[in-house]
PDB file of C-alpha atoms in Angstrom:
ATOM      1  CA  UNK A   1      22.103  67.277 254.910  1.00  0.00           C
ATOM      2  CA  UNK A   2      24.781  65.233 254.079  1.00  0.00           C
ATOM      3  CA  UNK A   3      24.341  62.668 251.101  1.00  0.00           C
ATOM      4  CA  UNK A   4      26.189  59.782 249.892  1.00  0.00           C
ATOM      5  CA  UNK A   5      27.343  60.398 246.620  1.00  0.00           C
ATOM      6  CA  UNK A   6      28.256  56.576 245.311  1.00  0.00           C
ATOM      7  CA  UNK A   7      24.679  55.422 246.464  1.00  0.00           C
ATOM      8  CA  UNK A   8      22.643  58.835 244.913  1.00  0.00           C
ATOM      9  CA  UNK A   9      24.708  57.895 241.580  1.00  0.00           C
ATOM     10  CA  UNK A  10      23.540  54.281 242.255  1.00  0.00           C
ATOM     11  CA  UNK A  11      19.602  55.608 242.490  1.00  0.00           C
ATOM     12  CA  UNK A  12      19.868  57.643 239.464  1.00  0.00           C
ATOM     13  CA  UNK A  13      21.210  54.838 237.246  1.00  0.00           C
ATOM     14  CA  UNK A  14      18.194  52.222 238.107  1.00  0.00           C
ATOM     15  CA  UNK A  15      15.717  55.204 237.242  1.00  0.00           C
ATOM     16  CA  UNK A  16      17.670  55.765 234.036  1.00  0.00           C
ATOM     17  CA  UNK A  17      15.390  53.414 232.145  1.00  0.00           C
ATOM     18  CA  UNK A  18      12.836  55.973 232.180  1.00  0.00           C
ATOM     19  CA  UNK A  19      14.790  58.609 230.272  1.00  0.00           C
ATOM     20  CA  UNK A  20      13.808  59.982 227.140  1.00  0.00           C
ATOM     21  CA  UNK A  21      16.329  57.917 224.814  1.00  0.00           C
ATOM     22  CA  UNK A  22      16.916  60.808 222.423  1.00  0.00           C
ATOM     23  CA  UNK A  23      14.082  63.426 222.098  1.00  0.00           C
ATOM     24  CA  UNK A  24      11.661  64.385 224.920  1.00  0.00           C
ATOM     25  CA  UNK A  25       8.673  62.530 223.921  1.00  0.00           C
ATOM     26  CA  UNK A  26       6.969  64.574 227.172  1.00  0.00           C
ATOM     27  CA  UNK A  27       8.154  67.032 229.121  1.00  0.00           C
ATOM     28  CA  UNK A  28      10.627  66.848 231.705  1.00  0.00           C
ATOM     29  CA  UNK A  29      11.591  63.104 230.545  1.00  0.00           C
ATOM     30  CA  UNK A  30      14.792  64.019 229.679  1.00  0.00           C
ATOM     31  CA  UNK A  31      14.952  65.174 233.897  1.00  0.00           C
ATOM     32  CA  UNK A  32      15.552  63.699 237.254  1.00  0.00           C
ATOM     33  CA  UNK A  33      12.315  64.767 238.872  1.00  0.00           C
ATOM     34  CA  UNK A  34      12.633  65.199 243.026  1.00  0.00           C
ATOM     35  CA  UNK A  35       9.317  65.222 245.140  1.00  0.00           C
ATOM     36  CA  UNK A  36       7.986  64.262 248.688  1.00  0.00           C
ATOM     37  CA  UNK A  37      11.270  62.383 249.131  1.00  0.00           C
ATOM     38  CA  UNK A  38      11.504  60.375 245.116  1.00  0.00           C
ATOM     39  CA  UNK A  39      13.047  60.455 242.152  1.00  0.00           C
ATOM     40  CA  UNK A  40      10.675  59.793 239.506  1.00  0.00           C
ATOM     41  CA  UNK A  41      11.845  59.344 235.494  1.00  0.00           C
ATOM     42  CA  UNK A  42       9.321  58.365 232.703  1.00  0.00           C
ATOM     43  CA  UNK A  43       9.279  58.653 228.985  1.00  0.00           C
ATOM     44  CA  UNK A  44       5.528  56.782 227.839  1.00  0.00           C
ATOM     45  CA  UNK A  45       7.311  53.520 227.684  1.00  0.00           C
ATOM     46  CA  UNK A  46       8.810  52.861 231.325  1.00  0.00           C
ATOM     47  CA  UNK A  47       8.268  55.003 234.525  1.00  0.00           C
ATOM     48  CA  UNK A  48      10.707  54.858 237.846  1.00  0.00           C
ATOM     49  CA  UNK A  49      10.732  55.608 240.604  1.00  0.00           C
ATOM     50  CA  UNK A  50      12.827  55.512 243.953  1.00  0.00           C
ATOM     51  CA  UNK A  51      13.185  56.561 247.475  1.00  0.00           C
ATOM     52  CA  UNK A  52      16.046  59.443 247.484  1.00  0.00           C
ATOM     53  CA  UNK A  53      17.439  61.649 250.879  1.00  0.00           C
ATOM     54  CA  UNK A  54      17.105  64.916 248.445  1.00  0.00           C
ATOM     55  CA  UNK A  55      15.151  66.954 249.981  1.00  0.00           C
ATOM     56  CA  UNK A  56      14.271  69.350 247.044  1.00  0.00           C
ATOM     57  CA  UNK A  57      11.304  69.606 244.576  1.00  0.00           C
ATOM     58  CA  UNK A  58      12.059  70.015 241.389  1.00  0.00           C
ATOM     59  CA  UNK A  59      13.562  68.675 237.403  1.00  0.00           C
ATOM     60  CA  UNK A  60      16.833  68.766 236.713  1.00  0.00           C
ATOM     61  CA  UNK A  61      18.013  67.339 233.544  1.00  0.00           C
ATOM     62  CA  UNK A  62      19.794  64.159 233.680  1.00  0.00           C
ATOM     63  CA  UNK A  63      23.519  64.050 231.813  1.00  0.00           C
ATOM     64  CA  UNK A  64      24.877  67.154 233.494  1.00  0.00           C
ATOM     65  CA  UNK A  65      23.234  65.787 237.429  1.00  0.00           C
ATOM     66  CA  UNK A  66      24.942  62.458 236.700  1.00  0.00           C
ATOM     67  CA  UNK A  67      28.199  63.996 234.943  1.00  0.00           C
ATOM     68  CA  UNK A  68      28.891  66.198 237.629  1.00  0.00           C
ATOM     69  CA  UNK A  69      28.452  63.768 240.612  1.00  0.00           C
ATOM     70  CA  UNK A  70      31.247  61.486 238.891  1.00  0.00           C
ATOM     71  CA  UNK A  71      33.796  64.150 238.898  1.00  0.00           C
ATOM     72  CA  UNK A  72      33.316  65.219 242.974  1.00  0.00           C
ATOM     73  CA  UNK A  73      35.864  62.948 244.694  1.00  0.00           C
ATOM     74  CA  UNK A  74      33.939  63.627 247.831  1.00  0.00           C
ATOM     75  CA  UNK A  75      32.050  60.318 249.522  1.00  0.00           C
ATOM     76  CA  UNK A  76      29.752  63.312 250.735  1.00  0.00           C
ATOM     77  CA  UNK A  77      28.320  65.567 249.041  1.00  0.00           C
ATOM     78  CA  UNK A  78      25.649  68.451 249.904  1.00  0.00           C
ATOM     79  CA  UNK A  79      22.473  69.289 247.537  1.00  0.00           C
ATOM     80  CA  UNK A  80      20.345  72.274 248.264  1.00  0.00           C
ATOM     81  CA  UNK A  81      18.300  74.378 246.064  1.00  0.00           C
ATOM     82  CA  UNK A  82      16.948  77.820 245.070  1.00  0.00           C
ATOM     83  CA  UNK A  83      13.751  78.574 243.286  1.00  0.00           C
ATOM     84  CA  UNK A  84      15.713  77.793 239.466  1.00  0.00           C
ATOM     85  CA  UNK A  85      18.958  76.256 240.483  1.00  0.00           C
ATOM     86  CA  UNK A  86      19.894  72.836 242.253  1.00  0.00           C
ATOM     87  CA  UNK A  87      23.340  73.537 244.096  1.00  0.00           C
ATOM     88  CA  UNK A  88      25.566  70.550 244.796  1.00  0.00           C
ATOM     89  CA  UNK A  89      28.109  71.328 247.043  1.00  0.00           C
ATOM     90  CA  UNK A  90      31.461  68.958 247.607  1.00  0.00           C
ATOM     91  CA  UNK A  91      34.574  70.001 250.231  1.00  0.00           C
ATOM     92  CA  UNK A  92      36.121  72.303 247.382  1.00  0.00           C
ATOM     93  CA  UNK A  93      33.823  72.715 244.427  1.00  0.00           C
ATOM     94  CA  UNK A  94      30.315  73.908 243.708  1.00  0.00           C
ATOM     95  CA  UNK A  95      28.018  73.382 240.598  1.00  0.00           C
ATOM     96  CA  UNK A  96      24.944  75.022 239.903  1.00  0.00           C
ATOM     97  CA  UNK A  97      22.511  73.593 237.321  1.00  0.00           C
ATOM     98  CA  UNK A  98      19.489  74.719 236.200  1.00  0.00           C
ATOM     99  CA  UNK A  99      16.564  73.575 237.982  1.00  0.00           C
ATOM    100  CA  UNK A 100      12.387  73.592 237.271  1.00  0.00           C
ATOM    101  CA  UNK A 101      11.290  74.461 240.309  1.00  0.00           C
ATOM    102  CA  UNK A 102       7.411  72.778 239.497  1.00  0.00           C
ATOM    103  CA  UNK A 103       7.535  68.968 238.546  1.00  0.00           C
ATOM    104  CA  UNK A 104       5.538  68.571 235.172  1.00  0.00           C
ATOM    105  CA  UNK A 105       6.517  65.400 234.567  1.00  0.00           C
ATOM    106  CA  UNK A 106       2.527  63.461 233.813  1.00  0.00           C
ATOM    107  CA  UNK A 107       3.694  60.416 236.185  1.00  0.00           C
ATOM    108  CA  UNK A 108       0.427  60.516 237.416  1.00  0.00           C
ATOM    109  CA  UNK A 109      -0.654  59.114 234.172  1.00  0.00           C
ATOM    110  CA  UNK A 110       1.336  55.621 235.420  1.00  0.00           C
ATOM    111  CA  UNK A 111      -1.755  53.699 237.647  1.00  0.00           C
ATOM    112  CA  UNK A 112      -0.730  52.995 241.094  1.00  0.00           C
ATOM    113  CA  UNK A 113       0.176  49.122 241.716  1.00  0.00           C
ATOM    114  CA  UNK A 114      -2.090  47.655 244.070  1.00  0.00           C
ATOM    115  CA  UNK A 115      -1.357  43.913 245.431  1.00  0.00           C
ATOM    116  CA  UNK A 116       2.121  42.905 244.922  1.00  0.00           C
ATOM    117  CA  UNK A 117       2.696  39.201 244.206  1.00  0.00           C
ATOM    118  CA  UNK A 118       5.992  37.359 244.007  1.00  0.00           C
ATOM    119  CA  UNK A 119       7.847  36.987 241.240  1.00  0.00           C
ATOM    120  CA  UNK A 120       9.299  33.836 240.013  1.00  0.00           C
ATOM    121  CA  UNK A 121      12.441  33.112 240.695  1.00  0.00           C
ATOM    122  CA  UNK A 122      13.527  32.558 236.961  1.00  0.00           C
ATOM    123  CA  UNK A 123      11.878  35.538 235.564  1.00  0.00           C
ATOM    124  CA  UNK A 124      14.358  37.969 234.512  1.00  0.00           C
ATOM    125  CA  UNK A 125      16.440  34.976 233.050  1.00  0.00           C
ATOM    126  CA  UNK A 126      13.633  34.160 230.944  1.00  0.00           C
ATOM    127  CA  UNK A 127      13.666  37.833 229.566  1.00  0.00           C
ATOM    128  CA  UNK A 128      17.590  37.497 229.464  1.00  0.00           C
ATOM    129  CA  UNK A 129      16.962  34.732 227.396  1.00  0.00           C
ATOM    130  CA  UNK A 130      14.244  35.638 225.240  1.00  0.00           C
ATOM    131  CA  UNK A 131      15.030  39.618 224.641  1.00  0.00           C
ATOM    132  CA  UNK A 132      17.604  38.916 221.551  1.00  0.00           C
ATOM    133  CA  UNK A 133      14.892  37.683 219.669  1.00  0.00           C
ATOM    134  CA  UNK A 134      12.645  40.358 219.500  1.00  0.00           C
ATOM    135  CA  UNK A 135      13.171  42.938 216.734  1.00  0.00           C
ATOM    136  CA  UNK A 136      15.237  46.131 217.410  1.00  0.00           C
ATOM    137  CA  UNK A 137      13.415  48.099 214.937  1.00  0.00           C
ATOM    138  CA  UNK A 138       9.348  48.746 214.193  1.00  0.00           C
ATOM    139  CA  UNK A 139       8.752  46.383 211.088  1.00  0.00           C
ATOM    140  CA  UNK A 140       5.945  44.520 213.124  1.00  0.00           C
ATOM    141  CA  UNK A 141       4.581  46.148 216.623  1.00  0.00           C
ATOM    142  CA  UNK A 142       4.062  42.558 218.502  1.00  0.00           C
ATOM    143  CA  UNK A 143       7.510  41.455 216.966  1.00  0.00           C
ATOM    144  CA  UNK A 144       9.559  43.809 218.855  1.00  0.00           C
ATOM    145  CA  UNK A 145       7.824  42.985 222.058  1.00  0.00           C
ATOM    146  CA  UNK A 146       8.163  40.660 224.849  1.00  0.00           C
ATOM    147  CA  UNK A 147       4.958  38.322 225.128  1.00  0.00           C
ATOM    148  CA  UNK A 148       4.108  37.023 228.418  1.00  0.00           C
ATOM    149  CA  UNK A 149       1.402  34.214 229.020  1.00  0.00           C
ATOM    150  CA  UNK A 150       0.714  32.515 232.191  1.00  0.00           C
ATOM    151  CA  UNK A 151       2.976  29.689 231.030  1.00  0.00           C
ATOM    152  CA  UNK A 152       5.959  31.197 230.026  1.00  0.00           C
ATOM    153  CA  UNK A 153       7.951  33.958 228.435  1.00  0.00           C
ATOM    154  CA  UNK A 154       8.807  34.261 224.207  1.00  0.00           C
ATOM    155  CA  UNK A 155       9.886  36.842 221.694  1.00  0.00           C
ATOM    156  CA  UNK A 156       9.768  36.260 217.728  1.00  0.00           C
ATOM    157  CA  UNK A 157      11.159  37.965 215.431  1.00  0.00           C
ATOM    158  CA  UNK A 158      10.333  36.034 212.189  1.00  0.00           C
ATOM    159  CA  UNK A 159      13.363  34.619 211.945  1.00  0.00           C
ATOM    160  CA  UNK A 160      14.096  33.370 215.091  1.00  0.00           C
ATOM    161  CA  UNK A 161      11.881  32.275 218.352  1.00  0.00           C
ATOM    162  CA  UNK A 162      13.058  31.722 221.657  1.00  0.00           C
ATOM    163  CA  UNK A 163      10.086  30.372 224.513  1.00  0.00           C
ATOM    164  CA  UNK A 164      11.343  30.088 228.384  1.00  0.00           C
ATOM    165  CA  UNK A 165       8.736  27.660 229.760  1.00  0.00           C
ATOM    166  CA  UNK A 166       7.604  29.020 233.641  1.00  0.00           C
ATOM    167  CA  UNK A 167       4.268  29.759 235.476  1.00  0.00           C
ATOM    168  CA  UNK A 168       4.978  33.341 235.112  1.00  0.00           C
ATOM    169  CA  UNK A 169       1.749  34.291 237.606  1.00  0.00           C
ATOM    170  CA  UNK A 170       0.487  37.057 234.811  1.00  0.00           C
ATOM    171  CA  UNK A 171      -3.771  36.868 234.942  1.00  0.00           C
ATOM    172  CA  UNK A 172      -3.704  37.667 231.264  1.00  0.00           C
ATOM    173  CA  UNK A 173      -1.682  37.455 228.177  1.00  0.00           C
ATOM    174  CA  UNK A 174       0.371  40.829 227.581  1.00  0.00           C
ATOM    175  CA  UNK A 175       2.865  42.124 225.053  1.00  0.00           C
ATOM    176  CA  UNK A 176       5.153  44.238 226.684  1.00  0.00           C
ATOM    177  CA  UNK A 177       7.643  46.190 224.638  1.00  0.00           C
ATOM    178  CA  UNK A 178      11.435  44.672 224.654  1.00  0.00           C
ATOM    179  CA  UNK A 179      13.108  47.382 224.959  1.00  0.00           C
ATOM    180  CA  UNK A 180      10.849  47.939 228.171  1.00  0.00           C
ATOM    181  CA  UNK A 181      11.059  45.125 229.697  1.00  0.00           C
ATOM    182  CA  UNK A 182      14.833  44.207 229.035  1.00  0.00           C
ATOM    183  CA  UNK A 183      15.427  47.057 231.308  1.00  0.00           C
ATOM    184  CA  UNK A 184      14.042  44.509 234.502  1.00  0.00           C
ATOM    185  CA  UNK A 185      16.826  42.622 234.284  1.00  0.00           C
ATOM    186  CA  UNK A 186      19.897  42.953 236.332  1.00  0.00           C
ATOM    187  CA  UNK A 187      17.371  44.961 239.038  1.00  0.00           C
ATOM    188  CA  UNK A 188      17.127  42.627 241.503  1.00  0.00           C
ATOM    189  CA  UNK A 189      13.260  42.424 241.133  1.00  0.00           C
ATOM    190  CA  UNK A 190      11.665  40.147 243.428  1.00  0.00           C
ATOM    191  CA  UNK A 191       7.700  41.341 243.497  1.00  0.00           C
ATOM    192  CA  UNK A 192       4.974  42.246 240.159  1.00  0.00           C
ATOM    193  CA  UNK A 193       1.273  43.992 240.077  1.00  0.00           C
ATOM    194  CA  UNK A 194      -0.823  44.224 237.073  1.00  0.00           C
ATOM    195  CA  UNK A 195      -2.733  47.290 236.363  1.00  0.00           C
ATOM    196  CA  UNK A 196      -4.560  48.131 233.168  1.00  0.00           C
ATOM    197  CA  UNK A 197      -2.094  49.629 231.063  1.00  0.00           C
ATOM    198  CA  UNK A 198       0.515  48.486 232.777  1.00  0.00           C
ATOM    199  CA  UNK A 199       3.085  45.815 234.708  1.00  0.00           C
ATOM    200  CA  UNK A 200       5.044  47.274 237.997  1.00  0.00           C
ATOM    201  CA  UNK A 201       7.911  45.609 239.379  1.00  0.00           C
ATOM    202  CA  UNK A 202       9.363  46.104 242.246  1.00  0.00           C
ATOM    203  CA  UNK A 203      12.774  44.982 244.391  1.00  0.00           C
ATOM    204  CA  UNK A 204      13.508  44.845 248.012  1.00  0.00           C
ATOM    205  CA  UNK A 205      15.178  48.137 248.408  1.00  0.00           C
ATOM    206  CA  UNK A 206      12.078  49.563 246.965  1.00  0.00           C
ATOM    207  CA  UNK A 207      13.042  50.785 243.699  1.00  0.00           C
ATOM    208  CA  UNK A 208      10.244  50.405 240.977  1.00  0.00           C
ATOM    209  CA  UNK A 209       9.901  50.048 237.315  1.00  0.00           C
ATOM    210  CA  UNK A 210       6.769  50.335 236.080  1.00  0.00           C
ATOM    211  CA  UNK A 211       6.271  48.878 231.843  1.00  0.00           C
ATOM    212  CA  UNK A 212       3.602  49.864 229.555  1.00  0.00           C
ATOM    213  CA  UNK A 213       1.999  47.163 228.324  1.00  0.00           C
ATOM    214  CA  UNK A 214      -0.550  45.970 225.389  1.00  0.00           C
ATOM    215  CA  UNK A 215      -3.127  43.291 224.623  1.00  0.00           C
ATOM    216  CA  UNK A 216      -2.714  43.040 221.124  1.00  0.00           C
ATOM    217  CA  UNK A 217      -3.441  39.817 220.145  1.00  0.00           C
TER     218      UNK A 217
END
């Protein structure tokens, strides 16, 4: 089957969020995982996920997947796979990468999003807004966080405070992680579900990002 390589790229980039940013911190979150039809990505922090024409199961990890797709010059490109290799196939060349043939990757562990609700039209400027004044670094867990209330949107990093006023439609005061949340914007995410441990988003062509969050006070 033939695939289109600009829009695969395209897929793997919005699920890029859920990479593990240096180190695994589980296993296979350093991968693209493929199954029933998705690419999934998670690393504790954010899960992804998004509908993808591969038809293989497997992991495959994510810099030499992505590297190699932006050197084929082909528009169309061809992606099989044997039981430890993923084979992607352009007009005149041919890469084989390793491949995990069984998908450990514990995104099961993310709770499914139930009732989707809309999402305000100002919301990812609010986090635009608010992000840079969280903290980049752990000194204070709620300081490097996003908080959102029912009311609107802030970050503090005790030494500077930014609040974006909006009736964000959140049931319950959360603390969501910036670095986690930052990655919403620029997504086109129109829709949101709460779930215990976490807040899903979701955008029309059906890609979603799914943030751990907290109710630390």
């Amino acid at each position: 089957m033939k695939i289109a390589r600009l829009e695969l790229i395209q897929k793997l980039e919005c699920v890029a969020p859920g990479l593990a940013k240096a180190r695994e911190t589980v296993e296979q979150s350093s991968c693209y995982c493929f199954k029933d039809g998705r690419v999934f990505t998670y690393n504790e922090q954010v899960a992804c996920s998004y509908k993808c024409d591969i038809d293989v199961n497997g992991a495959v990890k994510a810099a030499p997947l992505l590297a190699i797709l932006n050197k084929l010059p082909e528009d169309d490109i061809t992606i099989e796979a044997t039981e430890t290799k993923m084979v992607v196939k352009g007009e005149a060349k041919l890469a084989r990468l390793q491949m995990e043939a069984e998908v450990m990757l514990p995104i099961e562990s993310v709770e499914v999003p139930g009732k989707w609700y809309k999402l305000p039209d100002d919301f990812t400027e609010a986090i635009e807004i608010v992000q840079p004044c969280a903290s980049n670094n752990d000194s204070g867990f709620s300081l490097s966080c996003i908080h959102l209330h029912p009311e609107y949107i802030e970050a503090c990093d005790n030494f500077q405070m930014s609040r974006f006023t909006l009736e964000t439609g959140i049931d319950k005061s959360t603390l969501v992680k910036r670095d986690s949340l930052k990655c919403v914007v620029g997504l086109g995410m129109t829709a949101f579900c709460e779930t215990g441990s976490w807040i899903h988003f979701k955008n029309p062509s059906g890609l979603i990002l799914s943030c751990r969050r907290f109710m630390d006070e």
